PDB file of C-alpha atoms in Angstrom:
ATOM      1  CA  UNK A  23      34.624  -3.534   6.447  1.00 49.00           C
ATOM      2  CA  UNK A  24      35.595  -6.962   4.772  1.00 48.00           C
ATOM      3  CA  UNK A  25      33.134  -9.733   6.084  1.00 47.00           C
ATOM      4  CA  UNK A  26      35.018 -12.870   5.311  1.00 48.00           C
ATOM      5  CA  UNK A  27      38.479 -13.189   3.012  1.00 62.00           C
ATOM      6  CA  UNK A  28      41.170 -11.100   2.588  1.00 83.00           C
ATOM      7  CA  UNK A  29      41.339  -8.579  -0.445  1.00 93.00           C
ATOM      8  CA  UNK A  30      42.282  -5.900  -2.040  1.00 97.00           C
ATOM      9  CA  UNK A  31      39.767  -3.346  -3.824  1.00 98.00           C
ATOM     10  CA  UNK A  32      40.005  -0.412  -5.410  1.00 98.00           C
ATOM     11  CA  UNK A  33      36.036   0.369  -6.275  1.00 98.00           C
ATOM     12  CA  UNK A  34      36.100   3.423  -8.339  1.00 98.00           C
ATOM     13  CA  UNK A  35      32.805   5.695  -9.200  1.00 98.00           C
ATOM     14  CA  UNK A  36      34.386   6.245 -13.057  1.00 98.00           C
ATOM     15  CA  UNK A  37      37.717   4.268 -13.238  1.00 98.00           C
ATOM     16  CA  UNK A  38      41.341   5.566 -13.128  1.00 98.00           C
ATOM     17  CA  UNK A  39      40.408   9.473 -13.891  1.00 97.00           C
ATOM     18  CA  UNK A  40      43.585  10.857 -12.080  1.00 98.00           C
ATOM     19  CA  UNK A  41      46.771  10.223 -10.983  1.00 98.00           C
ATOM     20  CA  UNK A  42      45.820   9.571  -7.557  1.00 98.00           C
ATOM     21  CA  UNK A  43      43.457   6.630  -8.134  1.00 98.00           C
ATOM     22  CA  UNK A  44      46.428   5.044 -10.363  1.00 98.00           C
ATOM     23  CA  UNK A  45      49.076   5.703  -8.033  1.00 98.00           C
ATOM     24  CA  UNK A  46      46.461   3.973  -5.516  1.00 98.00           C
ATOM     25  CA  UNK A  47      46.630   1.035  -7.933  1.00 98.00           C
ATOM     26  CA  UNK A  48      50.587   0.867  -8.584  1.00 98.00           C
ATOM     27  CA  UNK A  49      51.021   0.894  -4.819  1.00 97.00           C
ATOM     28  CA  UNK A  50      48.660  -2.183  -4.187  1.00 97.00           C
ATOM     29  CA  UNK A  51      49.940  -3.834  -7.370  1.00 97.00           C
ATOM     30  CA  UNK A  52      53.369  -3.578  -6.180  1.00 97.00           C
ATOM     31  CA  UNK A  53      55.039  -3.393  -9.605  1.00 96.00           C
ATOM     32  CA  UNK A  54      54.723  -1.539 -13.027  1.00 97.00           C
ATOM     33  CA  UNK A  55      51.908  -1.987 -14.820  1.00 98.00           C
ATOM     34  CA  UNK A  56      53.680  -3.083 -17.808  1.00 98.00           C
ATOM     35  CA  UNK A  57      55.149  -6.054 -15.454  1.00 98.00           C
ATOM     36  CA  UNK A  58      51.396  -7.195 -14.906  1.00 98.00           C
ATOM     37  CA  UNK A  59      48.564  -9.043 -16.628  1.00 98.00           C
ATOM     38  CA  UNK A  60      45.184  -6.861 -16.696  1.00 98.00           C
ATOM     39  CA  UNK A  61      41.602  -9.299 -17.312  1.00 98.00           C
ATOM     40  CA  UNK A  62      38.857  -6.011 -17.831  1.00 98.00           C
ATOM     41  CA  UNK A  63      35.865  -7.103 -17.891  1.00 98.00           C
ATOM     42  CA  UNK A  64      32.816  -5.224 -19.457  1.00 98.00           C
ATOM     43  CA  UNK A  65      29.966  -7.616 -18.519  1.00 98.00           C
ATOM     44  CA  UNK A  66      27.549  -4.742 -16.936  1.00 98.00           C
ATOM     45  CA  UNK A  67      27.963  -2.231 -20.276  1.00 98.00           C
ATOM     46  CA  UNK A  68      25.814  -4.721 -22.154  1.00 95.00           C
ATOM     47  CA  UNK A  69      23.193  -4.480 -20.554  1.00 95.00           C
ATOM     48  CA  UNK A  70      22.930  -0.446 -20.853  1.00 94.00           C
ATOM     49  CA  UNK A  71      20.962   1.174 -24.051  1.00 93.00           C
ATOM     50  CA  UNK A  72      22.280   3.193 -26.224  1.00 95.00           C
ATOM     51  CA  UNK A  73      25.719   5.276 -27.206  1.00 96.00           C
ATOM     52  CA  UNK A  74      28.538   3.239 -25.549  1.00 97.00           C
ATOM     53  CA  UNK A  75      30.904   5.846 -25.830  1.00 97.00           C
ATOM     54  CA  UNK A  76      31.580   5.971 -21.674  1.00 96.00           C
ATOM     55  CA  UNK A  77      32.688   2.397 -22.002  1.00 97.00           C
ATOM     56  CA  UNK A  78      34.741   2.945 -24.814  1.00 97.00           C
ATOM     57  CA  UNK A  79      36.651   5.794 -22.848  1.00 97.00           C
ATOM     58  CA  UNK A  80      37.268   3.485 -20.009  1.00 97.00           C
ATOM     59  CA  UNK A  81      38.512   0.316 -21.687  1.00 97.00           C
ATOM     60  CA  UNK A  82      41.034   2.779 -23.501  1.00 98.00           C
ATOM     61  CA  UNK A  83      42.052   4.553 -20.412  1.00 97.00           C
ATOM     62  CA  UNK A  84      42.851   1.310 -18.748  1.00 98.00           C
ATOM     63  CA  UNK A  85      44.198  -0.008 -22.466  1.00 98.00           C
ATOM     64  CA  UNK A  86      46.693   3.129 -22.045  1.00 98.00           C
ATOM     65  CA  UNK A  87      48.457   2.046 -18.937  1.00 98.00           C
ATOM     66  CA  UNK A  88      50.719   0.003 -20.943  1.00 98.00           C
ATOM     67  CA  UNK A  89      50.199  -3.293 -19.320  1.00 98.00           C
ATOM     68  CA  UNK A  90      52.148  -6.751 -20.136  1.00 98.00           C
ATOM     69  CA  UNK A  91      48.735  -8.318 -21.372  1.00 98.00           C
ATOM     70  CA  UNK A  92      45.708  -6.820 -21.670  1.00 98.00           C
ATOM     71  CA  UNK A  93      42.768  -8.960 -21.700  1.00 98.00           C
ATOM     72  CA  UNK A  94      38.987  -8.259 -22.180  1.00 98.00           C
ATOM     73  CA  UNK A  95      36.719 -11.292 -20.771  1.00 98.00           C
ATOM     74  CA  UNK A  96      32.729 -11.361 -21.064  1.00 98.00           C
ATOM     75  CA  UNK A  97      31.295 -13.269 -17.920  1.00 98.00           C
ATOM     76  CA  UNK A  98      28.380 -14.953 -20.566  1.00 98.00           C
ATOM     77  CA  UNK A  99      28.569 -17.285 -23.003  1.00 96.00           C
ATOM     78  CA  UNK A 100      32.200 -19.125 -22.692  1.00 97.00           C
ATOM     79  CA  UNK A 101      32.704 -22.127 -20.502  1.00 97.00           C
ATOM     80  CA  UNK A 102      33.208 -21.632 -16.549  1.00 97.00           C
ATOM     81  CA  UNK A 103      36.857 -22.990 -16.206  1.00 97.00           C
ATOM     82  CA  UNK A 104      37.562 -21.013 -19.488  1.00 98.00           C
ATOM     83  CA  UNK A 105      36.270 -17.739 -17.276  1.00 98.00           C
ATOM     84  CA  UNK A 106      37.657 -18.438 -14.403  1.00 97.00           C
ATOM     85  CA  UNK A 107      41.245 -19.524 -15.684  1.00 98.00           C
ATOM     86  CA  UNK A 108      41.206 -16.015 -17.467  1.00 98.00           C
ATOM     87  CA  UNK A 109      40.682 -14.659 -14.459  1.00 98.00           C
ATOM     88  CA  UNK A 110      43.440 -16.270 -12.594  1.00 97.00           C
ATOM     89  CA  UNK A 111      45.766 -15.638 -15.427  1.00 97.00           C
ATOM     90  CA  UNK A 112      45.610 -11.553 -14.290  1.00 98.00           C
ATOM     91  CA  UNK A 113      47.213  -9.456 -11.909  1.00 98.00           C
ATOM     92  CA  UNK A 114      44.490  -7.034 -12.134  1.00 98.00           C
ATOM     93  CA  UNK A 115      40.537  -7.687 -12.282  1.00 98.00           C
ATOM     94  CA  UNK A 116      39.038  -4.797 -14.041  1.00 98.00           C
ATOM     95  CA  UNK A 117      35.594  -4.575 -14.409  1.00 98.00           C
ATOM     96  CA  UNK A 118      33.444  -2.076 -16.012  1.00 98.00           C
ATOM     97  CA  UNK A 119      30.505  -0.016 -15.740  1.00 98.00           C
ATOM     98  CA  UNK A 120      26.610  -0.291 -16.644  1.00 97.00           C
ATOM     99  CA  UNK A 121      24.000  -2.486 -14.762  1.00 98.00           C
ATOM    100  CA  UNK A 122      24.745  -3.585 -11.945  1.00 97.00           C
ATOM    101  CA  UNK A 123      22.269  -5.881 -11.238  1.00 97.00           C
ATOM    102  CA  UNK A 124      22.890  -7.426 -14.239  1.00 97.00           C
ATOM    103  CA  UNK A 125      26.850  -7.938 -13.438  1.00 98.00           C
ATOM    104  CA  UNK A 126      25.748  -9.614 -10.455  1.00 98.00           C
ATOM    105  CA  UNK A 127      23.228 -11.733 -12.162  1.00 97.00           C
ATOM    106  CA  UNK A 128      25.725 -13.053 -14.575  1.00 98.00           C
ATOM    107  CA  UNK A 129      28.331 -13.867 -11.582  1.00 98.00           C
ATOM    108  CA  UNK A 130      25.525 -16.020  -9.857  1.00 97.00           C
ATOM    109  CA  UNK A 131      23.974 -17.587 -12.987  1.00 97.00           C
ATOM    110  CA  UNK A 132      26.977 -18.555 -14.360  1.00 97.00           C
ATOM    111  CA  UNK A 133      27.891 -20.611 -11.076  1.00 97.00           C
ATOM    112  CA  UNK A 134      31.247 -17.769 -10.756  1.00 98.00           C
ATOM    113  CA  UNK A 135      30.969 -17.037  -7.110  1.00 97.00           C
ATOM    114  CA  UNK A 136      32.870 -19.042  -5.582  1.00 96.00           C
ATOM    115  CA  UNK A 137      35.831 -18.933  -8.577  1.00 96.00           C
ATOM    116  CA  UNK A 138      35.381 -14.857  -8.126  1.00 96.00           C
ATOM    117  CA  UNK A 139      36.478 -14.995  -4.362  1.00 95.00           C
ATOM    118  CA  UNK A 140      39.178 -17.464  -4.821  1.00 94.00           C
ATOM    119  CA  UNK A 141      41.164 -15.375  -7.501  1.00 95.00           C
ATOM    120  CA  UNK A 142      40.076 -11.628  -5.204  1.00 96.00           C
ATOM    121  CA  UNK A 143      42.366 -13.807  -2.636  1.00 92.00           C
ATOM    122  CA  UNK A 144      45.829 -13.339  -4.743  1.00 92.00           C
ATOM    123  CA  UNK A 145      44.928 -10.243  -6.990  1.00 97.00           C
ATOM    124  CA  UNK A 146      44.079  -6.793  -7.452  1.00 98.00           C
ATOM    125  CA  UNK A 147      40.582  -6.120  -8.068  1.00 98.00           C
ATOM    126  CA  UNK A 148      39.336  -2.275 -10.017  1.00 98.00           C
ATOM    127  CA  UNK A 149      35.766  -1.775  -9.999  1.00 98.00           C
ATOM    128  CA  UNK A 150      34.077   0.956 -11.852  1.00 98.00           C
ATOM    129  CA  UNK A 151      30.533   2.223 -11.174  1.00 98.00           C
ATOM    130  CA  UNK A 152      28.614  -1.183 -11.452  1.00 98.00           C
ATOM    131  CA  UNK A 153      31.907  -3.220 -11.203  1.00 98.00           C
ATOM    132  CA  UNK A 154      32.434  -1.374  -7.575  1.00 98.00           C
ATOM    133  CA  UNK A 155      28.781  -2.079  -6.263  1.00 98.00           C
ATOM    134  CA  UNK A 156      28.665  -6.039  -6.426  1.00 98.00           C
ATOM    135  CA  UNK A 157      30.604  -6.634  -3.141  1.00 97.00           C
ATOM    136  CA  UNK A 158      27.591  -5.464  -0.909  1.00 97.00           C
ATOM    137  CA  UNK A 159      25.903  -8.282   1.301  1.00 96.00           C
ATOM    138  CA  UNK A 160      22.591  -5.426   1.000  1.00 97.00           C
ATOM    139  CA  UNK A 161      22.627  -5.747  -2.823  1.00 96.00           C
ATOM    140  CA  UNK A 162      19.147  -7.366  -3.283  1.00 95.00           C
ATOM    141  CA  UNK A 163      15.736  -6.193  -4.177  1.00 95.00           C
ATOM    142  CA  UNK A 164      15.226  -4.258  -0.433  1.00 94.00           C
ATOM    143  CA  UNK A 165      17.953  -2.043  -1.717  1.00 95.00           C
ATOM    144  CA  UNK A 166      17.141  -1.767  -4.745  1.00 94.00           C
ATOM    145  CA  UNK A 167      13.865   0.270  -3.182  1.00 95.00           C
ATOM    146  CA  UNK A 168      16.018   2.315  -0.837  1.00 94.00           C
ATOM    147  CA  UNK A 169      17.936   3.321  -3.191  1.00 94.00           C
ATOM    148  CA  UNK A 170      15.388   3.974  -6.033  1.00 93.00           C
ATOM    149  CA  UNK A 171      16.852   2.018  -8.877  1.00 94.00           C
ATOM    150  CA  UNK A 172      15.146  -1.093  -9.200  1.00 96.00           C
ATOM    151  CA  UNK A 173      13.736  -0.297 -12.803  1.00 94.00           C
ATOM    152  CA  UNK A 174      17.431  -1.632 -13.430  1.00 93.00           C
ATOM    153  CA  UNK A 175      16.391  -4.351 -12.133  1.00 94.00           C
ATOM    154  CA  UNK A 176      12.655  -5.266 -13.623  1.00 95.00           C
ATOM    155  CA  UNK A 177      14.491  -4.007 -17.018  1.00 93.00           C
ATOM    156  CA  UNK A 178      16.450  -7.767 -16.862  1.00 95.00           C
ATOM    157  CA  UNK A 179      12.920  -9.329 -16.230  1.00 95.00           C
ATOM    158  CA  UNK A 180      13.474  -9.977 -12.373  1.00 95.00           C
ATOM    159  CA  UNK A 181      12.269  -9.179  -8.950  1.00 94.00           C
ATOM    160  CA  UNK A 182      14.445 -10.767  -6.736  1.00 94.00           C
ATOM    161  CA  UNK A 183      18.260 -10.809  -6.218  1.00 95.00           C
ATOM    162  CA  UNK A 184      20.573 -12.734  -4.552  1.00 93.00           C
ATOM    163  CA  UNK A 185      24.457 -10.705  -3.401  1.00 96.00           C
ATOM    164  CA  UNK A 186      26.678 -12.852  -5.553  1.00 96.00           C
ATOM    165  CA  UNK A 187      29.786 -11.972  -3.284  1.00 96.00           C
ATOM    166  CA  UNK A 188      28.932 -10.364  -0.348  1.00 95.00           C
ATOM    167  CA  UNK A 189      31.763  -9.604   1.104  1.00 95.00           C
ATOM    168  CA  UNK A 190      31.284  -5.740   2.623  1.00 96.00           C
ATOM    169  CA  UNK A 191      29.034  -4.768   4.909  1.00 96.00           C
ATOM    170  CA  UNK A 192      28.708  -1.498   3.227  1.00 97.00           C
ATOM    171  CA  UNK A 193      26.623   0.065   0.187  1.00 97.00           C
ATOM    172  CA  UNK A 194      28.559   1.949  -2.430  1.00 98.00           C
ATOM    173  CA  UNK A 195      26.784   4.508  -4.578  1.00 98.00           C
ATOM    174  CA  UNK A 196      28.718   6.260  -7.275  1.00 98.00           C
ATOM    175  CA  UNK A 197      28.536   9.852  -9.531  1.00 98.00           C
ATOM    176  CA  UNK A 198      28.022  12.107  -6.895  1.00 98.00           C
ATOM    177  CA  UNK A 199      27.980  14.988  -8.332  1.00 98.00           C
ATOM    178  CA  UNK A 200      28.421  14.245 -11.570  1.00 97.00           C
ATOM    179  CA  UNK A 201      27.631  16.101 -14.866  1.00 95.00           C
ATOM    180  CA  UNK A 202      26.413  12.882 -16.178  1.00 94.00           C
ATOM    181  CA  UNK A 203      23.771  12.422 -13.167  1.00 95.00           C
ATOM    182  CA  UNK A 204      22.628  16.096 -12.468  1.00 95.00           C
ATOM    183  CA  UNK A 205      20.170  14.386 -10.198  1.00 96.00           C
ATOM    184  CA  UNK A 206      23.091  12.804  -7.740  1.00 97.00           C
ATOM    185  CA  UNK A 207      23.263  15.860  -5.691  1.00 97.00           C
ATOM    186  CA  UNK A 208      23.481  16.406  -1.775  1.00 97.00           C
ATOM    187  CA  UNK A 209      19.876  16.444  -1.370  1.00 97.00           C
ATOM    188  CA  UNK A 210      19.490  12.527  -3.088  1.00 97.00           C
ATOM    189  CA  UNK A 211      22.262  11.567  -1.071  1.00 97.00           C
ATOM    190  CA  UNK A 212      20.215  12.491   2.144  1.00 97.00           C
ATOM    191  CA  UNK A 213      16.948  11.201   0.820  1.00 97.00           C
ATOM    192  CA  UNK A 214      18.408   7.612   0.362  1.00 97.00           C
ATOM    193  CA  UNK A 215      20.513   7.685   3.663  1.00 97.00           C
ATOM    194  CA  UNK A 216      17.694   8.482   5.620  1.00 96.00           C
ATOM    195  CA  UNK A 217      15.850   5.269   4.186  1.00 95.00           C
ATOM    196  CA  UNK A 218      18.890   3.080   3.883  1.00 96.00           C
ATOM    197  CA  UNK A 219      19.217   0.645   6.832  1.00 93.00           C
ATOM    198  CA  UNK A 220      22.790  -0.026   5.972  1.00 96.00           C
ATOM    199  CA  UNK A 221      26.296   1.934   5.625  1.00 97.00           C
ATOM    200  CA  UNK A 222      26.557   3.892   2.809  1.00 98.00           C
ATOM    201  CA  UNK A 223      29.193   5.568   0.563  1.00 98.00           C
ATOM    202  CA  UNK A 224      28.170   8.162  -2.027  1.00 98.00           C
ATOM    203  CA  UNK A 225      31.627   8.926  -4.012  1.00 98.00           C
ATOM    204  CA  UNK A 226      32.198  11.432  -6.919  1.00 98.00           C
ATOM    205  CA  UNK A 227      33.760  10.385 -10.358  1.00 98.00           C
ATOM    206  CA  UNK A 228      37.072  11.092  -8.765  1.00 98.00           C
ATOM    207  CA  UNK A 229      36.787   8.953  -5.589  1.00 98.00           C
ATOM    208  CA  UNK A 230      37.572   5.547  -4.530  1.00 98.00           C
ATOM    209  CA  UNK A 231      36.790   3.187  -1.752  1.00 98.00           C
ATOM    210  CA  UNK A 232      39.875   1.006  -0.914  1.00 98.00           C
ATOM    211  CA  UNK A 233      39.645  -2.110   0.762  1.00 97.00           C
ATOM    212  CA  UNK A 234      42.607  -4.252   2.044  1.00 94.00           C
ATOM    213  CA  UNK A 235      40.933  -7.046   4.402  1.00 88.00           C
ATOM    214  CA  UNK A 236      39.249  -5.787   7.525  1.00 89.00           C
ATOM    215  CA  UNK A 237      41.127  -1.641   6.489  1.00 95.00           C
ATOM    216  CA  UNK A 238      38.524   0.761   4.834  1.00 97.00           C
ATOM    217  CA  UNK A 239      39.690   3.890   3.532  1.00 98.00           C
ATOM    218  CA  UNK A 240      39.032   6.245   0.825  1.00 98.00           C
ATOM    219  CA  UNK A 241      41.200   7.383  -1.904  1.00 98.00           C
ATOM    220  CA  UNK A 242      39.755  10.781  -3.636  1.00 98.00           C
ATOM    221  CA  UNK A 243      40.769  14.152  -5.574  1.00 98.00           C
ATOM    222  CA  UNK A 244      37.078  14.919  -5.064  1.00 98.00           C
ATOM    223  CA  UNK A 245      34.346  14.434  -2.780  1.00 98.00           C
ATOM    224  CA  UNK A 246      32.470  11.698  -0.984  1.00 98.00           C
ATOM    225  CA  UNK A 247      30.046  11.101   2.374  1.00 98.00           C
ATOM    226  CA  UNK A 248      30.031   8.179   4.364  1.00 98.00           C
ATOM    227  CA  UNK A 249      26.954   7.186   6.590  1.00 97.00           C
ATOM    228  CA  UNK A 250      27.342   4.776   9.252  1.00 95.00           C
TER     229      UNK A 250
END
């Protein structure tokens, strides 16, 4: 459920992996990709140690689509308007994979909140592990606990965090089941959404949660749970 603005969001668990979640995005977009402007942004990768190959893979995936322009946009570092003008320059907001809490760090300390929403309101917005999570009004330090990452939190030197959107009432959690996370099996689903005093989606790399406004729905060739 959308708290506030009308959108459109296509959070991913691993990006475009099949033809589904693309066809998802062509149908939103409305037109070719190679009639639209793509901004990806890889602001959460930087923040992850070691071999970067998984972000590699994506931006080339997404590269791949053949768009009109593709643009790649870091959320640190470069002037607001310059960020935010990139951003309404795109059809499609793209934005990658690694810490999460560091993504949503750089959207509040940068003063981009407010700029974010505004350009969600006339685009399409793909989010990808990390880049799907940062919509949650529940992302904050209490989750963090429930949901037993918040050494990706204390890695950034912080204790404390403040939703930078908040805009669905809902949790996302990504991998399920994935090769990559042996540990994200049925059994850690349970154990969080027994502690998690919030909704909660746990989606596979093949999964997406769509959001148009006040519609939920989910777009998979895979698996996912959902807990009210």
């Amino acid at each position: 459920m959308c708290l506030a603005r009308l959108v459109n969001l296509l959070l991913t668990s691993a990006g475009l992996r099949n033809e589904t979640l693309r066809q998802a995005l062509r149908d939103m977009l409305g037109k070719p990709f190679e009639a639209a402007n793509v901004v990806y942004i890889p602001t959460a990768s930087v923040a992850e140690a070691g071999d970067h190959s998984w972000s590699v893979a994506d931006l080339n995936r997404v590269h791949g689509l053949g768009w009109r322009e593709f643009d790649v946009l870091e959320l640190n570092g470069l002037p607001r308007r310059m960020v935010l003008d990139r951003l309404l320059r795109a059809d499609v907001i793209y934005t990658g994979g690694g810490n999460h809490y560091h993504l949503a760090r750089s959207i509040t300390g940068n003063g981009l909140a407010d700029g974010f929403k505004e350009a969600l309101e006339d685009r399409v917005y793909v989010g990808v592990s990390a880049g799907s999570m940062i919509f949650s009004r529940h992302l904050d330090e209490r989750s963090a606990e429930v949901i037993g990452d918040s050494a990706d939190l204390h890695v950034l030197g912080a204790n404390t965090l403040q939703p930078p959107l908040g805009l669905l009432d809902f949790y996302l959690k990504p991998h399920l089941h994935s090769p990559d996370f042996p540990e994200r099996d049925d059994t850690w689903a349970d154990r969080i959404a027994e502690k998690a005093h919030f909704p909660i989606y746990f989606i596979d790399d093949d999964t997406a949660v769509r959001v148009h406004g006040d519609e939920t729905d989910v777009v998979s060739e895979g698996r996912w749970r959902f807990h009210p």
